[in-house]
């Protein structure tokens, strides 16, 4: 398809497990963004890439969160030693110029 | 730093009635303003945006929003809603960042529920 895709769509993890969430941006989009959306809240910015360079990671809530985009295309958000407060929908967006196009999100539930 | 307040968490309305979803923001710098819509089981979509120029902006499906600098508001309106407008609506504010993009700060969202 032509849109942003994310996988898995749903992930259930036991507390303490590591998880990896994947984002496939629209082909050719230079910028890629990750957001966290807790239940009943708006999305909150986590981190931002331009090509393979991570330009802003000020929104990552702890050092358990790590994002990468090694070839400037697909990105992975990794959460180590998951905690219950990590339960949320994780959104990815990509852009070529101004407008950001969002994927459907990955719903992470930590038990 | 910026912040966004959406006072109404839920707005029920009958089909063909007018609706207004309220949004107020705070920022110490000039900002961009946005409304996003999230239909059930779909990703966020940009509905309309204010960057500069005319303070009244419109979307292709009949929504409009007016930037009011003195009241720091960017309320979303539609004169006659349809069942298909049922969705979650997010107001967002952003200052520009390098590369020509933006990092939005979102409000908590307003659930628009259109009844037949």
PDB file of C-alpha atoms in Angstrom:
ATOM      1  CA  UNK A   1       0.000   0.000   0.000  1.00  0.00           C
ATOM      2  CA  UNK A   2       0.957   3.628  -0.250  1.00  0.00           C
ATOM      3  CA  UNK A   3       0.513   4.562   3.405  1.00  0.00           C
ATOM      4  CA  UNK A   4       2.545   4.212   6.579  1.00  0.00           C
ATOM      5  CA  UNK A   5       2.382   0.703   7.969  1.00  0.00           C
ATOM      6  CA  UNK A   6       3.155  -0.511  11.451  1.00  0.00           C
ATOM      7  CA  UNK A   7       3.642  -3.985  12.853  1.00  0.00           C
ATOM      8  CA  UNK A   8       2.516  -5.691  14.871  1.00  0.00           C
ATOM      9  CA  UNK A   9      -0.866  -4.006  15.191  1.00  0.00           C
ATOM     10  CA  UNK A  10      -1.323  -5.504  18.649  1.00  0.00           C
ATOM     11  CA  UNK A  11       1.279  -6.687  21.129  1.00  0.00           C
ATOM     12  CA  UNK A  12       0.799  -8.182  24.558  1.00  0.00           C
ATOM     13  CA  UNK A  13       3.912  -8.384  26.704  1.00  0.00           C
ATOM     14  CA  UNK A  14       4.590  -9.587  30.186  1.00  0.00           C
ATOM     15  CA  UNK A  15       6.162  -7.039  32.488  1.00  0.00           C
ATOM     16  CA  UNK A  16       9.908  -7.159  32.079  1.00  0.00           C
ATOM     17  CA  UNK A  17       9.874  -8.375  28.484  1.00  0.00           C
ATOM     18  CA  UNK A  18      11.566  -6.481  25.670  1.00  0.00           C
ATOM     19  CA  UNK A  19       9.462  -5.462  22.664  1.00  0.00           C
ATOM     20  CA  UNK A  20      10.244  -4.112  19.201  1.00  0.00           C
ATOM     21  CA  UNK A  21       7.742  -2.117  17.169  1.00  0.00           C
ATOM     22  CA  UNK A  22       8.272  -1.579  13.463  1.00  0.00           C
ATOM     23  CA  UNK A  23       7.345   1.336  11.238  1.00  0.00           C
ATOM     24  CA  UNK A  24       7.458   1.291   7.438  1.00  0.00           C
ATOM     25  CA  UNK A  25       7.161   4.887   6.234  1.00  0.00           C
ATOM     26  CA  UNK A  26       5.905   6.031   2.871  1.00  0.00           C
ATOM     27  CA  UNK A  27       8.657   5.397   0.339  1.00  0.00           C
ATOM     28  CA  UNK A  28      10.908   8.402  -0.077  1.00  0.00           C
ATOM     29  CA  UNK A  29       9.744  10.208   3.045  1.00  0.00           C
ATOM     30  CA  UNK A  30      12.707  11.821   4.731  1.00  0.00           C
ATOM     31  CA  UNK A  31      11.284  12.505   8.164  1.00  0.00           C
ATOM     32  CA  UNK A  32       9.906   9.942  10.593  1.00  0.00           C
ATOM     33  CA  UNK A  33       8.252  10.535  13.931  1.00  0.00           C
ATOM     34  CA  UNK A  34       7.208   8.311  16.848  1.00  0.00           C
ATOM     35  CA  UNK A  35       4.403   9.203  19.253  1.00  0.00           C
ATOM     36  CA  UNK A  36       2.901   7.520  22.312  1.00  0.00           C
ATOM     37  CA  UNK A  37      -0.853   7.746  22.883  1.00  0.00           C
ATOM     38  CA  UNK A  38      -2.105   6.645  26.278  1.00  0.00           C
ATOM     39  CA  UNK A  39      -5.752   5.735  26.720  1.00  0.00           C
ATOM     40  CA  UNK A  40      -7.954   8.832  26.655  1.00  0.00           C
ATOM     41  CA  UNK A  41      -5.072  11.141  25.791  1.00  0.00           C
ATOM     42  CA  UNK A  42      -3.699  12.805  22.719  1.00  0.00           C
ATOM     43  CA  UNK A  43      -0.488  11.545  21.117  1.00  0.00           C
ATOM     44  CA  UNK A  44       2.753  12.665  22.736  1.00  0.00           C
ATOM     45  CA  UNK A  45       5.976  13.097  20.807  1.00  0.00           C
ATOM     46  CA  UNK A  46       8.745  10.594  21.470  1.00  0.00           C
ATOM     47  CA  UNK A  47      11.444  11.036  18.831  1.00  0.00           C
ATOM     48  CA  UNK A  48      12.158  12.293  15.310  1.00  0.00           C
ATOM     49  CA  UNK A  49      14.472  11.202  12.495  1.00  0.00           C
ATOM     50  CA  UNK A  50      15.599  12.925   9.375  1.00  0.00           C
ATOM     51  CA  UNK A  51      16.900  10.156   7.155  1.00  0.00           C
ATOM     52  CA  UNK A  52      19.005   7.993   9.494  1.00  0.00           C
ATOM     53  CA  UNK A  53      19.856  10.820  11.886  1.00  0.00           C
ATOM     54  CA  UNK A  54      17.902  10.984  15.131  1.00  0.00           C
ATOM     55  CA  UNK A  55      17.504  14.750  15.525  1.00  0.00           C
ATOM     56  CA  UNK A  56      15.335  14.869  18.621  1.00  0.00           C
ATOM     57  CA  UNK A  57      14.737  12.231  21.270  1.00  0.00           C
ATOM     58  CA  UNK A  58      13.596  14.540  24.005  1.00  0.00           C
ATOM     59  CA  UNK A  59      10.231  12.795  24.337  1.00  0.00           C
ATOM     60  CA  UNK A  60      11.537   9.333  25.139  1.00  0.00           C
ATOM     61  CA  UNK A  61      10.274   8.733  28.683  1.00  0.00           C
ATOM     62  CA  UNK A  62      13.250   6.710  29.958  1.00  0.00           C
ATOM     63  CA  UNK A  63      16.446   5.026  28.880  1.00  0.00           C
ATOM     64  CA  UNK A  64      14.423   1.839  28.382  1.00  0.00           C
ATOM     65  CA  UNK A  65      13.138   3.369  25.154  1.00  0.00           C
ATOM     66  CA  UNK A  66      15.360   3.281  22.098  1.00  0.00           C
ATOM     67  CA  UNK A  67      14.621   4.068  18.443  1.00  0.00           C
ATOM     68  CA  UNK A  68      16.650   3.521  15.331  1.00  0.00           C
ATOM     69  CA  UNK A  69      16.419   4.042  11.586  1.00  0.00           C
ATOM     70  CA  UNK A  70      19.724   2.663  10.325  1.00  0.00           C
ATOM     71  CA  UNK A  71      19.147   3.010   6.566  1.00  0.00           C
ATOM     72  CA  UNK A  72      16.894   6.019   6.619  1.00  0.00           C
ATOM     73  CA  UNK A  73      13.764   4.041   5.829  1.00  0.00           C
ATOM     74  CA  UNK A  74      12.251   1.474   8.223  1.00  0.00           C
ATOM     75  CA  UNK A  75      12.362   2.412  11.888  1.00  0.00           C
ATOM     76  CA  UNK A  76      12.149   0.310  15.024  1.00  0.00           C
ATOM     77  CA  UNK A  77      11.098   1.482  18.458  1.00  0.00           C
ATOM     78  CA  UNK A  78      12.433  -0.813  21.146  1.00  0.00           C
ATOM     79  CA  UNK A  79      11.259  -0.878  24.730  1.00  0.00           C
ATOM     80  CA  UNK A  80      13.340  -2.821  27.197  1.00  0.00           C
ATOM     81  CA  UNK A  81      12.039  -4.326  30.440  1.00  0.00           C
ATOM     82  CA  UNK A  82       8.482  -3.206  29.747  1.00  0.00           C
ATOM     83  CA  UNK A  83       6.419  -1.776  32.581  1.00  0.00           C
ATOM     84  CA  UNK A  84       2.650  -1.467  32.909  1.00  0.00           C
ATOM     85  CA  UNK A  85       2.841   2.275  32.350  1.00  0.00           C
ATOM     86  CA  UNK A  86       4.240   1.562  28.881  1.00  0.00           C
ATOM     87  CA  UNK A  87       0.807   0.304  27.805  1.00  0.00           C
ATOM     88  CA  UNK A  88      -0.322   2.640  25.037  1.00  0.00           C
ATOM     89  CA  UNK A  89      -0.769   2.965  21.293  1.00  0.00           C
ATOM     90  CA  UNK A  90       2.507   3.784  19.574  1.00  0.00           C
ATOM     91  CA  UNK A  91       2.069   5.867  16.438  1.00  0.00           C
ATOM     92  CA  UNK A  92       4.517   6.401  13.641  1.00  0.00           C
ATOM     93  CA  UNK A  93       4.301   9.205  11.085  1.00  0.00           C
ATOM     94  CA  UNK A  94       6.401  10.102   8.068  1.00  0.00           C
ATOM     95  CA  UNK A  95       6.704  13.211   5.950  1.00  0.00           C
ATOM     96  CA  UNK A  96       8.473  14.412   2.826  1.00  0.00           C
ATOM     97  CA  UNK A  97       7.783  18.106   3.228  1.00  0.00           C
ATOM     98  CA  UNK A  98       5.367  19.526   5.702  1.00  0.00           C
ATOM     99  CA  UNK A  99       2.402  17.227   6.285  1.00  0.00           C
ATOM    100  CA  UNK A 100       2.849  14.162   8.472  1.00  0.00           C
ATOM    101  CA  UNK A 101       1.103  10.951   7.466  1.00  0.00           C
ATOM    102  CA  UNK A 102       0.258   8.622  10.317  1.00  0.00           C
ATOM    103  CA  UNK A 103       0.204   4.868  10.489  1.00  0.00           C
ATOM    104  CA  UNK A 104      -2.568   2.924  12.255  1.00  0.00           C
ATOM    105  CA  UNK A 105      -0.474   2.399  15.376  1.00  0.00           C
ATOM    106  CA  UNK A 106       0.631  -0.536  17.498  1.00  0.00           C
ATOM    107  CA  UNK A 107      -1.398  -1.155  20.635  1.00  0.00           C
ATOM    108  CA  UNK A 108       0.942  -2.404  23.362  1.00  0.00           C
ATOM    109  CA  UNK A 109      -0.527  -3.990  26.466  1.00  0.00           C
ATOM    110  CA  UNK A 110       1.848  -4.857  29.291  1.00  0.00           C
ATOM    111  CA  UNK A 111       0.478  -7.329  31.800  1.00  0.00           C
TER     112      UNK A 111
ATOM    113  CA  UNK B   1       6.705  25.303  25.328  1.00  0.00           C
ATOM    114  CA  UNK B   2       3.198  24.965  23.977  1.00  0.00           C
ATOM    115  CA  UNK B   3       0.021  23.446  25.359  1.00  0.00           C
ATOM    116  CA  UNK B   4      -3.462  22.723  24.051  1.00  0.00           C
ATOM    117  CA  UNK B   5      -6.749  22.550  25.917  1.00  0.00           C
ATOM    118  CA  UNK B   6      -9.781  20.799  24.507  1.00  0.00           C
ATOM    119  CA  UNK B   7     -12.449  21.451  27.096  1.00  0.00           C
ATOM    120  CA  UNK B   8     -15.007  18.991  25.774  1.00  0.00           C
ATOM    121  CA  UNK B   9     -14.125  15.316  25.959  1.00  0.00           C
ATOM    122  CA  UNK B  10     -17.344  14.304  24.239  1.00  0.00           C
ATOM    123  CA  UNK B  11     -19.806  16.203  22.043  1.00  0.00           C
ATOM    124  CA  UNK B  12     -23.036  14.429  21.111  1.00  0.00           C
ATOM    125  CA  UNK B  13     -25.066  15.993  18.324  1.00  0.00           C
ATOM    126  CA  UNK B  14     -27.887  15.030  15.993  1.00  0.00           C
ATOM    127  CA  UNK B  15     -27.318  14.586  12.282  1.00  0.00           C
ATOM    128  CA  UNK B  16     -27.620  17.806  10.242  1.00  0.00           C
ATOM    129  CA  UNK B  17     -27.161  19.968  13.346  1.00  0.00           C
ATOM    130  CA  UNK B  18     -24.251  22.435  13.603  1.00  0.00           C
ATOM    131  CA  UNK B  19     -21.289  21.649  15.827  1.00  0.00           C
ATOM    132  CA  UNK B  20     -18.357  23.476  17.379  1.00  0.00           C
ATOM    133  CA  UNK B  21     -15.375  21.721  18.939  1.00  0.00           C
ATOM    134  CA  UNK B  22     -13.388  24.068  21.136  1.00  0.00           C
ATOM    135  CA  UNK B  23      -9.625  24.402  21.251  1.00  0.00           C
ATOM    136  CA  UNK B  24      -7.478  26.866  23.173  1.00  0.00           C
ATOM    137  CA  UNK B  25      -3.717  26.952  23.107  1.00  0.00           C
ATOM    138  CA  UNK B  26      -0.829  28.655  24.832  1.00  0.00           C
ATOM    139  CA  UNK B  27       2.548  29.453  23.349  1.00  0.00           C
ATOM    140  CA  UNK B  28       5.280  32.002  23.745  1.00  0.00           C
ATOM    141  CA  UNK B  29       6.129  31.976  20.043  1.00  0.00           C
ATOM    142  CA  UNK B  30       4.275  32.096  16.759  1.00  0.00           C
ATOM    143  CA  UNK B  31       2.708  28.759  16.063  1.00  0.00           C
ATOM    144  CA  UNK B  32       1.113  26.523  13.543  1.00  0.00           C
ATOM    145  CA  UNK B  33      -2.316  25.168  14.453  1.00  0.00           C
ATOM    146  CA  UNK B  34      -3.905  21.922  13.344  1.00  0.00           C
ATOM    147  CA  UNK B  35      -6.981  19.787  13.615  1.00  0.00           C
ATOM    148  CA  UNK B  36      -6.570  16.041  13.153  1.00  0.00           C
ATOM    149  CA  UNK B  37      -9.332  13.453  12.876  1.00  0.00           C
ATOM    150  CA  UNK B  38      -9.134   9.809  13.884  1.00  0.00           C
ATOM    151  CA  UNK B  39     -11.880   7.546  12.582  1.00  0.00           C
ATOM    152  CA  UNK B  40     -12.432   4.235  14.402  1.00  0.00           C
ATOM    153  CA  UNK B  41      -9.577   1.789  13.777  1.00  0.00           C
ATOM    154  CA  UNK B  42      -7.754   4.225  11.513  1.00  0.00           C
ATOM    155  CA  UNK B  43      -4.699   6.434  11.828  1.00  0.00           C
ATOM    156  CA  UNK B  44      -4.710  10.154  12.464  1.00  0.00           C
ATOM    157  CA  UNK B  45      -5.461  12.287   9.422  1.00  0.00           C
ATOM    158  CA  UNK B  46      -4.787  15.985   9.029  1.00  0.00           C
ATOM    159  CA  UNK B  47      -8.132  17.768   8.694  1.00  0.00           C
ATOM    160  CA  UNK B  48      -6.950  21.364   8.322  1.00  0.00           C
ATOM    161  CA  UNK B  49      -4.140  23.643   9.325  1.00  0.00           C
ATOM    162  CA  UNK B  50      -3.336  27.289   9.954  1.00  0.00           C
ATOM    163  CA  UNK B  51       0.189  28.390   9.107  1.00  0.00           C
ATOM    164  CA  UNK B  52      -0.207  32.072   8.252  1.00  0.00           C
ATOM    165  CA  UNK B  53      -2.400  34.409   6.226  1.00  0.00           C
ATOM    166  CA  UNK B  54      -6.171  34.129   6.316  1.00  0.00           C
ATOM    167  CA  UNK B  55      -7.365  33.257   9.785  1.00  0.00           C
ATOM    168  CA  UNK B  56     -10.246  31.144   8.444  1.00  0.00           C
ATOM    169  CA  UNK B  57      -9.214  27.766   7.074  1.00  0.00           C
ATOM    170  CA  UNK B  58     -11.424  25.126   5.538  1.00  0.00           C
ATOM    171  CA  UNK B  59     -11.320  21.401   4.877  1.00  0.00           C
ATOM    172  CA  UNK B  60     -12.657  19.583   1.851  1.00  0.00           C
ATOM    173  CA  UNK B  61     -15.483  17.964   3.828  1.00  0.00           C
ATOM    174  CA  UNK B  62     -17.120  21.114   5.160  1.00  0.00           C
ATOM    175  CA  UNK B  63     -15.238  21.752   8.396  1.00  0.00           C
ATOM    176  CA  UNK B  64     -13.706  25.141   9.104  1.00  0.00           C
ATOM    177  CA  UNK B  65     -11.611  26.637  11.877  1.00  0.00           C
ATOM    178  CA  UNK B  66     -10.751  30.208  12.719  1.00  0.00           C
ATOM    179  CA  UNK B  67      -7.498  31.318  14.296  1.00  0.00           C
ATOM    180  CA  UNK B  68      -8.190  33.938  16.947  1.00  0.00           C
ATOM    181  CA  UNK B  69      -4.919  35.285  18.262  1.00  0.00           C
ATOM    182  CA  UNK B  70      -6.403  37.523  20.956  1.00  0.00           C
ATOM    183  CA  UNK B  71      -8.398  34.641  22.422  1.00  0.00           C
ATOM    184  CA  UNK B  72      -5.708  32.047  21.641  1.00  0.00           C
ATOM    185  CA  UNK B  73      -8.354  29.814  20.146  1.00  0.00           C
ATOM    186  CA  UNK B  74      -8.741  27.624  17.077  1.00  0.00           C
ATOM    187  CA  UNK B  75     -12.286  26.272  17.309  1.00  0.00           C
ATOM    188  CA  UNK B  76     -13.523  23.758  14.739  1.00  0.00           C
ATOM    189  CA  UNK B  77     -16.992  24.183  13.254  1.00  0.00           C
ATOM    190  CA  UNK B  78     -19.309  22.495  10.809  1.00  0.00           C
ATOM    191  CA  UNK B  79     -22.741  23.888   9.934  1.00  0.00           C
ATOM    192  CA  UNK B  80     -24.357  20.486   9.341  1.00  0.00           C
ATOM    193  CA  UNK B  81     -22.834  17.207  10.514  1.00  0.00           C
ATOM    194  CA  UNK B  82     -23.240  13.745   9.038  1.00  0.00           C
ATOM    195  CA  UNK B  83     -23.176  10.347  10.679  1.00  0.00           C
ATOM    196  CA  UNK B  84     -19.832   9.728   9.001  1.00  0.00           C
ATOM    197  CA  UNK B  85     -18.291  12.632  10.947  1.00  0.00           C
ATOM    198  CA  UNK B  86     -18.376  10.503  14.091  1.00  0.00           C
ATOM    199  CA  UNK B  87     -14.729  10.338  15.149  1.00  0.00           C
ATOM    200  CA  UNK B  88     -12.129  11.597  17.603  1.00  0.00           C
ATOM    201  CA  UNK B  89     -10.861  15.100  16.845  1.00  0.00           C
ATOM    202  CA  UNK B  90      -7.510  16.376  18.070  1.00  0.00           C
ATOM    203  CA  UNK B  91      -6.358  19.967  18.122  1.00  0.00           C
ATOM    204  CA  UNK B  92      -2.597  20.479  17.951  1.00  0.00           C
ATOM    205  CA  UNK B  93      -0.088  23.334  18.095  1.00  0.00           C
ATOM    206  CA  UNK B  94       3.498  23.443  16.921  1.00  0.00           C
ATOM    207  CA  UNK B  95       6.383  25.756  16.379  1.00  0.00           C
ATOM    208  CA  UNK B  96       8.328  25.078  13.177  1.00  0.00           C
ATOM    209  CA  UNK B  97      11.443  22.910  13.359  1.00  0.00           C
ATOM    210  CA  UNK B  98      14.386  22.460  11.048  1.00  0.00           C
ATOM    211  CA  UNK B  99      13.738  20.612   7.830  1.00  0.00           C
ATOM    212  CA  UNK B 100      10.431  22.368   7.238  1.00  0.00           C
ATOM    213  CA  UNK B 101       8.379  20.052   9.411  1.00  0.00           C
ATOM    214  CA  UNK B 102       6.843  20.412  12.848  1.00  0.00           C
ATOM    215  CA  UNK B 103       6.401  18.513  16.107  1.00  0.00           C
ATOM    216  CA  UNK B 104       2.817  18.931  17.266  1.00  0.00           C
ATOM    217  CA  UNK B 105       1.631  19.117  20.832  1.00  0.00           C
ATOM    218  CA  UNK B 106      -1.802  17.519  20.899  1.00  0.00           C
ATOM    219  CA  UNK B 107      -4.839  18.136  23.046  1.00  0.00           C
ATOM    220  CA  UNK B 108      -6.618  15.268  24.745  1.00  0.00           C
ATOM    221  CA  UNK B 109      -9.149  14.947  21.971  1.00  0.00           C
ATOM    222  CA  UNK B 110     -12.892  15.453  21.600  1.00  0.00           C
ATOM    223  CA  UNK B 111     -15.126  12.574  20.678  1.00  0.00           C
ATOM    224  CA  UNK B 112     -17.791  13.757  18.232  1.00  0.00           C
ATOM    225  CA  UNK B 113     -20.791  11.449  18.299  1.00  0.00           C
ATOM    226  CA  UNK B 114     -23.406  12.078  15.629  1.00  0.00           C
ATOM    227  CA  UNK B 115     -26.804  10.540  16.280  1.00  0.00           C
ATOM    228  CA  UNK B 116     -29.367   9.845  13.548  1.00  0.00           C
TER     229      UNK B 116
END
